[in-house]
Coordinates of C-alpha atoms in Angstrom, one line a residue:
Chain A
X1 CA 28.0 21.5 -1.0
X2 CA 27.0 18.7 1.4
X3 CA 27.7 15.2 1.5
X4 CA 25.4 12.5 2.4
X5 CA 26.6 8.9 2.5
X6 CA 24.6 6.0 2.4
X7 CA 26.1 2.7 3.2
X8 CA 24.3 -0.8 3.7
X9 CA 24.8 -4.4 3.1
X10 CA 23.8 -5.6 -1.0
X11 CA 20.5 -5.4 -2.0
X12 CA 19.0 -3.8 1.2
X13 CA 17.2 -1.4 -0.7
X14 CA 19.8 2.3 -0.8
X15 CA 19.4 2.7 -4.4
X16 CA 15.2 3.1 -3.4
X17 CA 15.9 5.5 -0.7
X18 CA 18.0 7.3 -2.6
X19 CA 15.9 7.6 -5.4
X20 CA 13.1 8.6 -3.1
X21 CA 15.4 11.5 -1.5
X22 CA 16.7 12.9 -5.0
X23 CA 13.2 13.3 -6.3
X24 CA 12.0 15.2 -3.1
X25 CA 15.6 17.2 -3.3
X26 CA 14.7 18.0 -7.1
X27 CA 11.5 19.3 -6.2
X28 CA 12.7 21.9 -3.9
X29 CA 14.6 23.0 -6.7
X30 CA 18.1 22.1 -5.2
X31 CA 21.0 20.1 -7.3
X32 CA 22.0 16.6 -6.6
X33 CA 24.8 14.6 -7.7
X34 CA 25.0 10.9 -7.4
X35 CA 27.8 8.6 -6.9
X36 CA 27.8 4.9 -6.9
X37 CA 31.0 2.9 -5.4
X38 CA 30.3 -0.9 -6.5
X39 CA 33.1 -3.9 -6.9
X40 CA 31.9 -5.5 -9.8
X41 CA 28.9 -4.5 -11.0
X42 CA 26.1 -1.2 -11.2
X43 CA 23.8 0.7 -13.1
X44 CA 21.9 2.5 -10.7
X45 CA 24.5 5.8 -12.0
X46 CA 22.4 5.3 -15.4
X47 CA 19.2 4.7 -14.0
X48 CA 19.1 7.6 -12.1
X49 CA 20.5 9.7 -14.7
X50 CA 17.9 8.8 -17.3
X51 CA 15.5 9.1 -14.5
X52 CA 16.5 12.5 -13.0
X53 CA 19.0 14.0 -16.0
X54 CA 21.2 14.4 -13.0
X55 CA 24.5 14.5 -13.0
X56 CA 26.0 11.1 -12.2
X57 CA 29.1 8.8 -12.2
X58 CA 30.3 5.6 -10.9
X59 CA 33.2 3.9 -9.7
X60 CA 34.5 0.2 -9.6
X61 CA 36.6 -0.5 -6.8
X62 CA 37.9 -3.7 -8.4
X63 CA 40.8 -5.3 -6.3
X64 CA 39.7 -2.3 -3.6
X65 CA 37.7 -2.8 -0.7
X66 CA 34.5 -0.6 -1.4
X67 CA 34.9 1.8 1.8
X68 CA 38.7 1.6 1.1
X69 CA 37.9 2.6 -2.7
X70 CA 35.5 5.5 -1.2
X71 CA 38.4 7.2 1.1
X72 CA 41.0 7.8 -1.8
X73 CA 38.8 9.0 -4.5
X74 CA 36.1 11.3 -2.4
X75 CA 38.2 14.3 -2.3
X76 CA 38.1 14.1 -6.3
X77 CA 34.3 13.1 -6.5
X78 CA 33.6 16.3 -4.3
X79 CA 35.5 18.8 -6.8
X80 CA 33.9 17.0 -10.2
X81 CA 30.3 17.5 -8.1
X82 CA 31.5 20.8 -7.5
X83 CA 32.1 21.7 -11.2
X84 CA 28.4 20.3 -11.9
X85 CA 27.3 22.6 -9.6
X86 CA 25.7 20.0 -7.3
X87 CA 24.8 21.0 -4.1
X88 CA 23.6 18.2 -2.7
X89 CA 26.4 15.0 -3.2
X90 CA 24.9 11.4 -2.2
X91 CA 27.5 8.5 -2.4
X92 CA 26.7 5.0 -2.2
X93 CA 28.7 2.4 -1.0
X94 CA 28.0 -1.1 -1.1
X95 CA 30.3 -1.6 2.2
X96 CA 30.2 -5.4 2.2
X97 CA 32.9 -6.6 5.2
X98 CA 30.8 -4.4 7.5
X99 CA 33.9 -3.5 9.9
X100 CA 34.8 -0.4 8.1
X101 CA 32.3 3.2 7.9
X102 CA 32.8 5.3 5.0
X103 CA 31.2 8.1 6.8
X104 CA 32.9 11.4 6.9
X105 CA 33.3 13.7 10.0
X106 CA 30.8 16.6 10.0
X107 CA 28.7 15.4 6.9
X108 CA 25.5 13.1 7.1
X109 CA 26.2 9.5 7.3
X110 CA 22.9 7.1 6.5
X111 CA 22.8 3.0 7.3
X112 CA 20.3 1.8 5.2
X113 CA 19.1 -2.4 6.6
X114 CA 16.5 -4.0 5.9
X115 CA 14.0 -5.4 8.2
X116 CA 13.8 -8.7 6.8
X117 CA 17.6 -9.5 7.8
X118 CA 16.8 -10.9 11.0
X119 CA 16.4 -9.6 14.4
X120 CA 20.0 -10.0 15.3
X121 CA 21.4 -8.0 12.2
X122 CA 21.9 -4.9 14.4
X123 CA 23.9 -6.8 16.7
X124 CA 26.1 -8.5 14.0
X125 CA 27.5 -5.0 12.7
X126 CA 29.8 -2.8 13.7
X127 CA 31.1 1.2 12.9
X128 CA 28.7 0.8 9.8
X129 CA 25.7 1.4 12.0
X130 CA 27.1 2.7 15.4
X131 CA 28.5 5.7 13.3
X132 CA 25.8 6.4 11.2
X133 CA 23.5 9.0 11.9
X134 CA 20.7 7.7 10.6
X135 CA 19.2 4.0 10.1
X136 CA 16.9 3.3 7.8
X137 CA 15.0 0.4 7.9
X138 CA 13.5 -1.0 4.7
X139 CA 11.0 -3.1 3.8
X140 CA 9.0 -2.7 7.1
X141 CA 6.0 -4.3 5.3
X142 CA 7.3 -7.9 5.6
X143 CA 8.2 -8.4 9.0
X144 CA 5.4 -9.1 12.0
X145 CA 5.8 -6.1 14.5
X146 CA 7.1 -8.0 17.3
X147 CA 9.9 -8.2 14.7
X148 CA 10.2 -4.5 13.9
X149 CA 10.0 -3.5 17.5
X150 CA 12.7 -6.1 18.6
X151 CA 14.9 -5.1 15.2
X152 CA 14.4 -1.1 16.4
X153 CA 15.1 -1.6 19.9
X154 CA 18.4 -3.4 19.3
X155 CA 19.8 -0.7 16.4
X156 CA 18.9 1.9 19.6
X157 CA 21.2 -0.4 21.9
X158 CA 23.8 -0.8 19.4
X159 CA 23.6 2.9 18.1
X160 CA 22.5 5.3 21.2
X161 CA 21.1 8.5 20.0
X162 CA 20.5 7.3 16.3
X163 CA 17.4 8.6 14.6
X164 CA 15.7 5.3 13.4
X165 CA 13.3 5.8 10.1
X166 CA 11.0 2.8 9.4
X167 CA 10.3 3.3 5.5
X168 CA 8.6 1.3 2.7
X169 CA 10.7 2.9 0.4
X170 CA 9.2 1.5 -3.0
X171 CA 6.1 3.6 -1.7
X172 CA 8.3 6.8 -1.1
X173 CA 6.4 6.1 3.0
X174 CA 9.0 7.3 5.4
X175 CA 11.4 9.6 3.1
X176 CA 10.6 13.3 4.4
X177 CA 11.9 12.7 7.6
X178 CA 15.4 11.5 6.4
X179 CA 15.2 14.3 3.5
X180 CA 14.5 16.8 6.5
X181 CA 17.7 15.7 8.4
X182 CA 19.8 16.2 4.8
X183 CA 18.3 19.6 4.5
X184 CA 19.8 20.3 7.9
X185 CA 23.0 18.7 7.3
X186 CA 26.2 20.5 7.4
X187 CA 28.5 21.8 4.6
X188 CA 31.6 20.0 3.4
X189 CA 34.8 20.4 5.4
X190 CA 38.3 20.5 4.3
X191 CA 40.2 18.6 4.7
X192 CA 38.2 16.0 5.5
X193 CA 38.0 13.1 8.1
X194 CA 36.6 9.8 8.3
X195 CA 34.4 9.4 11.0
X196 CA 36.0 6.3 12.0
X197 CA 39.4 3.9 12.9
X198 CA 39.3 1.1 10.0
X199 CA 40.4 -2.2 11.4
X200 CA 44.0 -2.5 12.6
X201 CA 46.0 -4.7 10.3
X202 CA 47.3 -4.6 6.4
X203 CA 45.0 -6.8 4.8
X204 CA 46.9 -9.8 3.2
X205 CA 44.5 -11.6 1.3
X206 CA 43.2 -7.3 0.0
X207 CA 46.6 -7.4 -1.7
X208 CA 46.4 -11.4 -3.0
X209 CA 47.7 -13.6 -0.8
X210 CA 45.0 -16.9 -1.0
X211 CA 46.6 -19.3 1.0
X212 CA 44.5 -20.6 4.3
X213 CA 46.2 -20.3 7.9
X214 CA 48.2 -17.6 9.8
X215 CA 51.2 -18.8 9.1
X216 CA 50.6 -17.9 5.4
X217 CA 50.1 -14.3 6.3
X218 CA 51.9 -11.2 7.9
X219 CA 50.9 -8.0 9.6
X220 CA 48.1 -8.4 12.4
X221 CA 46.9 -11.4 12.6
X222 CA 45.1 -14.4 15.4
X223 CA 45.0 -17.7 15.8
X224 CA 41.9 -19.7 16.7
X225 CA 42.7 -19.5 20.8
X226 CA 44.8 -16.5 20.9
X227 CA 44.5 -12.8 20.6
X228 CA 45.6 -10.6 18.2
X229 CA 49.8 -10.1 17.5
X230 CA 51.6 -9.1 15.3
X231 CA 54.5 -10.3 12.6
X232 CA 56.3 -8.3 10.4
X233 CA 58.9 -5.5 10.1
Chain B
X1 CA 0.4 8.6 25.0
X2 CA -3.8 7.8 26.0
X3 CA -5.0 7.1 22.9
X4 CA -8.7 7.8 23.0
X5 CA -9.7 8.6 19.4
X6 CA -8.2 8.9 16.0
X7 CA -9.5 10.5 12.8
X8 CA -8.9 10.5 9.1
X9 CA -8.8 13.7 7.5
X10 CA -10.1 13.1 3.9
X11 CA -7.6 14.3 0.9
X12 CA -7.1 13.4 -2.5
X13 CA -8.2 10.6 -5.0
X14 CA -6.2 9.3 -7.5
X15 CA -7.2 11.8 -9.9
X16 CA -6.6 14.8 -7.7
X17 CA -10.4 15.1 -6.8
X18 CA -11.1 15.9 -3.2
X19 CA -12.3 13.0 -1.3
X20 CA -16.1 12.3 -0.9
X21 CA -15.6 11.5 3.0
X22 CA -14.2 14.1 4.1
X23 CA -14.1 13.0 7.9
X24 CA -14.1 9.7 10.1
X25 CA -13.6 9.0 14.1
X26 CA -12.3 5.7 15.0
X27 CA -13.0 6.0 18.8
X28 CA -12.0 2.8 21.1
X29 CA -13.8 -0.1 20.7
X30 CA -14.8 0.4 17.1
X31 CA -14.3 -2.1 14.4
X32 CA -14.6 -1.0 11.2
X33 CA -13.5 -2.2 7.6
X34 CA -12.2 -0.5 4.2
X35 CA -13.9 -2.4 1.4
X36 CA -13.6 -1.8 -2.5
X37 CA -12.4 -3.9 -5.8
X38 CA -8.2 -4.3 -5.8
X39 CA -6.6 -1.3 -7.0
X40 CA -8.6 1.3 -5.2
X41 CA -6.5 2.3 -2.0
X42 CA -7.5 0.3 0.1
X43 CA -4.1 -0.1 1.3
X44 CA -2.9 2.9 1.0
X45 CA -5.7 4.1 3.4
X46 CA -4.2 1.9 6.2
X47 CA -0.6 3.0 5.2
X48 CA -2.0 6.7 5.9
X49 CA -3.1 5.5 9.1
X50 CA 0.3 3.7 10.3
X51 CA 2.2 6.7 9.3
X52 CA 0.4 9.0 11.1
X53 CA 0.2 11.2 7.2
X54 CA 0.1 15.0 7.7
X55 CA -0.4 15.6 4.6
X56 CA 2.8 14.7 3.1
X57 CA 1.3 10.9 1.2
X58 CA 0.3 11.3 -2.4
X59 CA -3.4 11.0 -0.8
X60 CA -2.9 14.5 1.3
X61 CA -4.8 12.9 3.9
X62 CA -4.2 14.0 7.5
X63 CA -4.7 11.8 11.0
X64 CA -5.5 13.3 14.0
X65 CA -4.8 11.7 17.0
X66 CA -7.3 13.3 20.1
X67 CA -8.0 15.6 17.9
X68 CA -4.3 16.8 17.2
X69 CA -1.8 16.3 14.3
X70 CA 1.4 13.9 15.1
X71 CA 4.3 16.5 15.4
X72 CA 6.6 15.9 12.0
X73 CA 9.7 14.7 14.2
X74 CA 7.8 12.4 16.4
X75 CA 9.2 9.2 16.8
X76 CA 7.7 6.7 18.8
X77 CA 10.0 4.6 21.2
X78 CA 9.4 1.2 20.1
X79 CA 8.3 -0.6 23.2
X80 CA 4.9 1.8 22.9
X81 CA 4.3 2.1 19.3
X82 CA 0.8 2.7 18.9
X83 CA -0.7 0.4 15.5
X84 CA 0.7 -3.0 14.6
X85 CA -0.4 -3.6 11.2
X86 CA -0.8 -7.2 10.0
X87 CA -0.7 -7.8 5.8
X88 CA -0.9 -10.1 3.7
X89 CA 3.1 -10.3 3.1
X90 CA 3.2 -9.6 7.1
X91 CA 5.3 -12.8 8.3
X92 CA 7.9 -13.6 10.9
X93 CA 11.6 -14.5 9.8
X94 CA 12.8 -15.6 12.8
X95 CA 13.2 -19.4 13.7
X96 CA 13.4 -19.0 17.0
X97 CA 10.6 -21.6 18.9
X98 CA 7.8 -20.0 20.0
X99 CA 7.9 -19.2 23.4
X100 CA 11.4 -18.2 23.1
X101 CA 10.5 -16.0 20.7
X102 CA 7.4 -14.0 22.7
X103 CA 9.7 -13.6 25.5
X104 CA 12.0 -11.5 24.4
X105 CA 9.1 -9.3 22.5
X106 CA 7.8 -9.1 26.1
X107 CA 10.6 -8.5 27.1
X108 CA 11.5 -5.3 25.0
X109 CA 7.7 -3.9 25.3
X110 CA 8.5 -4.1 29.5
X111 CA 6.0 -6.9 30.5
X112 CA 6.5 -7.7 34.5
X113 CA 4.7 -11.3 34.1
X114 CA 6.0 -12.5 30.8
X115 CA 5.1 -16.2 31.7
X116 CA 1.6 -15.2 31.9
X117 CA 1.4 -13.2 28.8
X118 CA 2.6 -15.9 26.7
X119 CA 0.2 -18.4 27.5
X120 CA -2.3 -16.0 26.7
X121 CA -0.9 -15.2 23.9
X122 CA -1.3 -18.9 22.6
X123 CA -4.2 -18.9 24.2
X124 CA -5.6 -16.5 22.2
X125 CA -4.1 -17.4 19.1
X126 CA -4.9 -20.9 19.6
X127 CA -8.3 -20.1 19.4
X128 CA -8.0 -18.7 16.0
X129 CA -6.4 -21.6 14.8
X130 CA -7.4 -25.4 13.9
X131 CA -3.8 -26.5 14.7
X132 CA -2.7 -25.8 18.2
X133 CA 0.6 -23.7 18.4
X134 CA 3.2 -25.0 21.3
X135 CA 5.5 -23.2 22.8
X136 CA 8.1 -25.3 21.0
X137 CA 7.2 -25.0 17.7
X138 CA 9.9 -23.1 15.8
X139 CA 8.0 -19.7 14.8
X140 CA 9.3 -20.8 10.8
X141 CA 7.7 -24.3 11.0
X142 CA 4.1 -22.3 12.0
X143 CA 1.1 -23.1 9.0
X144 CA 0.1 -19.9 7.6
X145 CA -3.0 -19.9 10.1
X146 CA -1.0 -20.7 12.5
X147 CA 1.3 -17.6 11.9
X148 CA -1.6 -15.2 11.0
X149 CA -3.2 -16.3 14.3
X150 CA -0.2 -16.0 16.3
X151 CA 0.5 -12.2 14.8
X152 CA -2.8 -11.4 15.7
X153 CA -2.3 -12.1 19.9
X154 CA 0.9 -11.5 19.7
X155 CA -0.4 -7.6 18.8
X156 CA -3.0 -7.8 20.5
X157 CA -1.6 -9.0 24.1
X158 CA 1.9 -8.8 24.4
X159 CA 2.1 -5.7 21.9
X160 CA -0.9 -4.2 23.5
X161 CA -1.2 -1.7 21.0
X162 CA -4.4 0.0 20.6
X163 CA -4.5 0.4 17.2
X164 CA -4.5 -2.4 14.8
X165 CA -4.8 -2.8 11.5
X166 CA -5.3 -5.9 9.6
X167 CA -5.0 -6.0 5.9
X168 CA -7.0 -9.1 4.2
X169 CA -6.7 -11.8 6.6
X170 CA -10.3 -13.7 5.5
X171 CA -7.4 -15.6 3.0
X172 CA -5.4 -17.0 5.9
X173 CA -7.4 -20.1 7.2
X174 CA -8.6 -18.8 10.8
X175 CA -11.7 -18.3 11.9
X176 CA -13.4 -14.8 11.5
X177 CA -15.8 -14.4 13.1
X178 CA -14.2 -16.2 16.7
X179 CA -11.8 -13.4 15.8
X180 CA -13.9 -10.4 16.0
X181 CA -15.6 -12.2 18.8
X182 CA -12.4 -12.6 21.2
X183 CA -11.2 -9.0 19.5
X184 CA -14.6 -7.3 20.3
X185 CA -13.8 -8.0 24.6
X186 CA -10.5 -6.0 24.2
X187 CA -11.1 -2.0 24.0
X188 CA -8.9 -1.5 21.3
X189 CA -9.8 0.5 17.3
X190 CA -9.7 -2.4 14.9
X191 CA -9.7 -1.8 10.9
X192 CA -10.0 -4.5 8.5
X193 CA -9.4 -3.9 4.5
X194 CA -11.7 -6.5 3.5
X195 CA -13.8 -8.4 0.7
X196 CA -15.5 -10.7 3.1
X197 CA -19.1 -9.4 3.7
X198 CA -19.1 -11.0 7.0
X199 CA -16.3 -8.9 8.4
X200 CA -18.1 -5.7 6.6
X201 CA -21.4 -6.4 8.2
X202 CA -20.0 -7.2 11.8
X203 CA -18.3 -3.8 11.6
X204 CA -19.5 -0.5 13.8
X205 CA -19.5 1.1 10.1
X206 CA -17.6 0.3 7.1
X207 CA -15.6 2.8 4.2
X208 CA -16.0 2.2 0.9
X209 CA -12.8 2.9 -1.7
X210 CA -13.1 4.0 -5.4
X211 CA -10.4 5.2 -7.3
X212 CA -7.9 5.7 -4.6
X213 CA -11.1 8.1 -2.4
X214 CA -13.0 7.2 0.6
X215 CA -16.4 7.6 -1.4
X216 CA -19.0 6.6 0.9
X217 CA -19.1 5.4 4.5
X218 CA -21.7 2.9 6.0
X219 CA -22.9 2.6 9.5
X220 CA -24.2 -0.8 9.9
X221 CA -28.1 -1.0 10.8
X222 CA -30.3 -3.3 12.3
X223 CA -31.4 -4.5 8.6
X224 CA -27.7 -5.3 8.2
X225 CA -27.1 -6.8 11.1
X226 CA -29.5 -9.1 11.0
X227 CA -28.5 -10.0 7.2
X228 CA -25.1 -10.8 9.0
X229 CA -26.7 -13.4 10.5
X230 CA -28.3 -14.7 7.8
X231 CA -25.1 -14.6 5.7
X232 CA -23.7 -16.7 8.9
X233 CA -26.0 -20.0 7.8
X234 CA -24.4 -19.6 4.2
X235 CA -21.1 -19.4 5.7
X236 CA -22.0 -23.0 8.0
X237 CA -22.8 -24.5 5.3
X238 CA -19.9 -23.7 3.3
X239 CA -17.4 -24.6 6.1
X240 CA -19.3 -28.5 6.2
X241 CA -19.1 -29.2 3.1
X242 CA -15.3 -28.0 3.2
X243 CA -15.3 -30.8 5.8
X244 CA -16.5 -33.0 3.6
X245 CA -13.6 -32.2 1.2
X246 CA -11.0 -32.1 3.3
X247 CA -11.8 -35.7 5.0
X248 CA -12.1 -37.0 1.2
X249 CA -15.5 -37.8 1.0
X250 CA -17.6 -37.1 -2.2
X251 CA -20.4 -34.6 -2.4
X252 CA -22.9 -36.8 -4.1
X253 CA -26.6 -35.5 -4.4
X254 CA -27.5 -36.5 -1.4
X255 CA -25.1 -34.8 0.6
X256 CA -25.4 -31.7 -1.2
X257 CA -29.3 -31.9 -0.9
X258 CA -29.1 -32.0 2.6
X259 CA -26.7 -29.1 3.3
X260 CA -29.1 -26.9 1.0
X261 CA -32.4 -28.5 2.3
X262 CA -30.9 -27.6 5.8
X263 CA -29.7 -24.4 4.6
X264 CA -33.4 -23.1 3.6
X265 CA -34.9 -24.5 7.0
X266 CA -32.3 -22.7 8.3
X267 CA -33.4 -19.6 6.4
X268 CA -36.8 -20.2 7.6
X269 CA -36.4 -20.2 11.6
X270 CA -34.1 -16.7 11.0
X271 CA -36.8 -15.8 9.1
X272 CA -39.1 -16.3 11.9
X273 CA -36.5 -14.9 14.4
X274 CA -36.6 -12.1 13.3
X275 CA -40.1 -11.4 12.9
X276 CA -40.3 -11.4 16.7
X277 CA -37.6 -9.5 17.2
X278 CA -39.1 -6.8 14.9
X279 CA -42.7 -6.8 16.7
X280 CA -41.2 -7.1 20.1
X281 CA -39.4 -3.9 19.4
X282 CA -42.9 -2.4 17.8
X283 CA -44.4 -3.3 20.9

């Protein structure tokens, strides 16, 4: 089976791509499975199911962080797409701090943005794009070109070697290419890796801690002026 | 890449019927338009076009470029893309002031005298425009003339690309016909998707869209040419008594007799104009 993530800030537009992908995957007569990793909210798992009569399944990750959510149940996603006989598994993530990738060593990893963030999106995030194989940027049609040139030409200088895919995704322009690449992609591993570090530190306020300053807090943390130390055991 | 001529390789309709146009050159310097009521593909024609389709849109249409298919995993670096396309939704975000802002795209497409390329740029645009664009305008604060004026030379000049497409623009408040005018001294392929018979009839030829086909296509003649012109008076007359309007006067009978009495002499020196044209050319 392979694995294709797809990771991207809220509403940028994955759930269309994906959509997109699973209907050219069903037409080559291959089996997809879908997994949606939300905090709060989603229905894109029904949607697609009614849509596709695939099989799907999502997953709140609550007090989680999203990507954090996606690390300790993937290896138990993978074996319940297994027993469906997928052969294709796309998980989406709504990885919203944007310092974390949930992409997996070996397997596809897709950023999906959207053009009409703003030219300096590319330059505001971090492993979630300069780990990804893939960038897709949606909605192409809204932004002048000097916009889409300078939004392309800084995801190449954040990401070197990325394949970039301009797509209007609602009109299925632009899919083949990134359907091509996941045709291509390599099998599942095991065990397997995250592609990336996630940011050093226990996360206090993760685990409930509300109160402001970093004297309030343990494990790694900074002041205003200073760099990062450290206090704990 | 030397761009020197680009085709459309007719496909399907919306229906699955083959295309009644089954072939059409845009060679540099042509302008040409895609006319049709909503709903018929207009739009979809130009996406075809910006995507370089081989045959994998719902239309099956293919483009050629010299003659030859895009590759399937050809990806154009950025700085030399070869079609800006300019909709109706087309806008710009940032809210960066102007000049700022055309700096760095000259920048990124590797412009050795930026300074010079962005004044004419607003040179350009400003010519499109009623409202003169300065430098120091934040590109968000821009009218929508302004910004359809200024996304015009920006892909004109600074992108230099030699394709470009421009979906419905008649709607945006800048003047046409300067536009096709200043657009007609740079060698580049234009395509309008249009419903303004002015644009049509100032096109090299024109496409016409039913049902998601190209069903006929329409080199423009002498006969239409000349009705161009003539359509031109209608337009001046329009455009005074929009004057009128917009400086809050009202159109009282005497003001509209006028324009309209005007309007047929008018209609009678083209009439005459053209007469001798027509036995000059006999002669």
């Amino acid at each position: 089976m392979k694995l294709i993530i797809f990771a991207g800030p809220p509403t940028c537009g994955k759930t269309t791509v994906i959509r997109q992908v699973i209907r050219r995957i069903i037409k080559k007569n291959l089996k997809p499975a879908y997994l949606k990793i939300d905090v709060l909210f989603a229905d894109e798992d029904e949607q697609l199911k009614r849509e596709f009569g695939i099989p799907t399944k999502k997953i709140y990750s609550g007090e989680l962080c999203p990507d954090h959510c996606n690390v300790v149940v993937l290896d138990e996603v993978v074996e319940w797409a297994e027993q469906q006989g997928a052969e294709y598994l796309f998980v989406e993530t709504a990885g919203l701090c944007l310092r974390c990738s949930p992409y997996i060593e070996n397997s596809l990893g897709i950023v999906v943005l959207e053009a009409t963030s703003g030219m300096n999106l590319p330059r505001k995030i971090g492993p979630m794009l300069t780990l990804a194989d893939i960038s897709v940027i949606t909605k192409i049609d809204l932004v002048s070109q000097a916009e889409r040139e300078v939004f392309r030409y800084r995801i190449l200088e954040a990401a070197k070697g990325i394949t970039v895919v301009e797509s209007n995704a609602l009109y299925g322009i632009g899919i083949d290419p990134i359907v091509r690449d996941i045709l291509k992609s390599n099998d599942i591993e095991q065990p397997m890796f995250l592609k990336g570090n996630p940011p050093v530190g226990t996360c206090t306020i993760c685990v409930g801690k509300k109160e402001i300053g970093a004297k309030n807090h343990f494990g790694v943390l900074r002041t205003m002026e200073n760099d990062l130390f450290y206090v704990g055991e | 890449m030397d761009i020197q001529k680009i085709s459309v390789i007719g496909g399907i309709g919306k229906d699955g019927i083959p295309e009644k146009v089954t072939r059409f050159d845009l060679k540099m310097g042509d302008i040409v338009s895609i006319v049709g009521p909503t709903g018929c593909g207009k739009t979809t024609l130009i996406n075809d076009i910006e995507l370089f389709a081989n045959k994998n849109t719902p239309s099956e249409r293919k483009i050629l470029i010299n003659d030859e298919p895009i590759p399937d995993d050809f990806s154009f670096d950025p700085s030399k893309h070869p079609i800006a396309l300019i909709s109706q939704h087309t806008n710009f975000l940032s809210d960066l002031p102007v000049g700022e802002f055309l700096e760095i795209h000259a920048k990124i497409r590797g412009a050795e005298n930026i300074e010079q390329m962005i004044n004419e740029t607003l040179n350009f645009a400003n010519q499109l425009t009623g409202e003169a664009i300065i430098k120091e305008t934040a590109m968000t604060e821009l009218s929508g003339g302004q910004t359809r004026s200024l996304l015009i030379a920006d892909a004109v000049i600074i992108g230099n690309s030699p394709i470009i497409l421009l979906d419905e623009i008649e709607n945006a408040g800048i003047h046409r016909t300067k536009a096709l005018k200043l657009l007609k001294k740079y060698q580049k392929i234009f395509v309008f998707v249009t419903h303004d018979p002015r644009i049509a009839l100032l096109s090299d030829f024109r496409i016409i869209m039913k049902n998601g086909a190209m069903q006929k296509m329409i080199t423009t003649n002498e006969e239409e040419k000349w009705a161009a012109l003539g359509l031109k008076k209608i337009d001046d007359v329009m455009l005074e008594f929009r004057k009128f309007i917009r400086a809050g006067e009202e159109i009282t009978d005497n003001v509209f007799n006028e324009q309209i009495s005007g309007l047929a002499s008018s209609y009678q020196l083209y009439l005459k104009k053209r007469k001798l044209f027509l036995n000059k050319k006999t002669a």
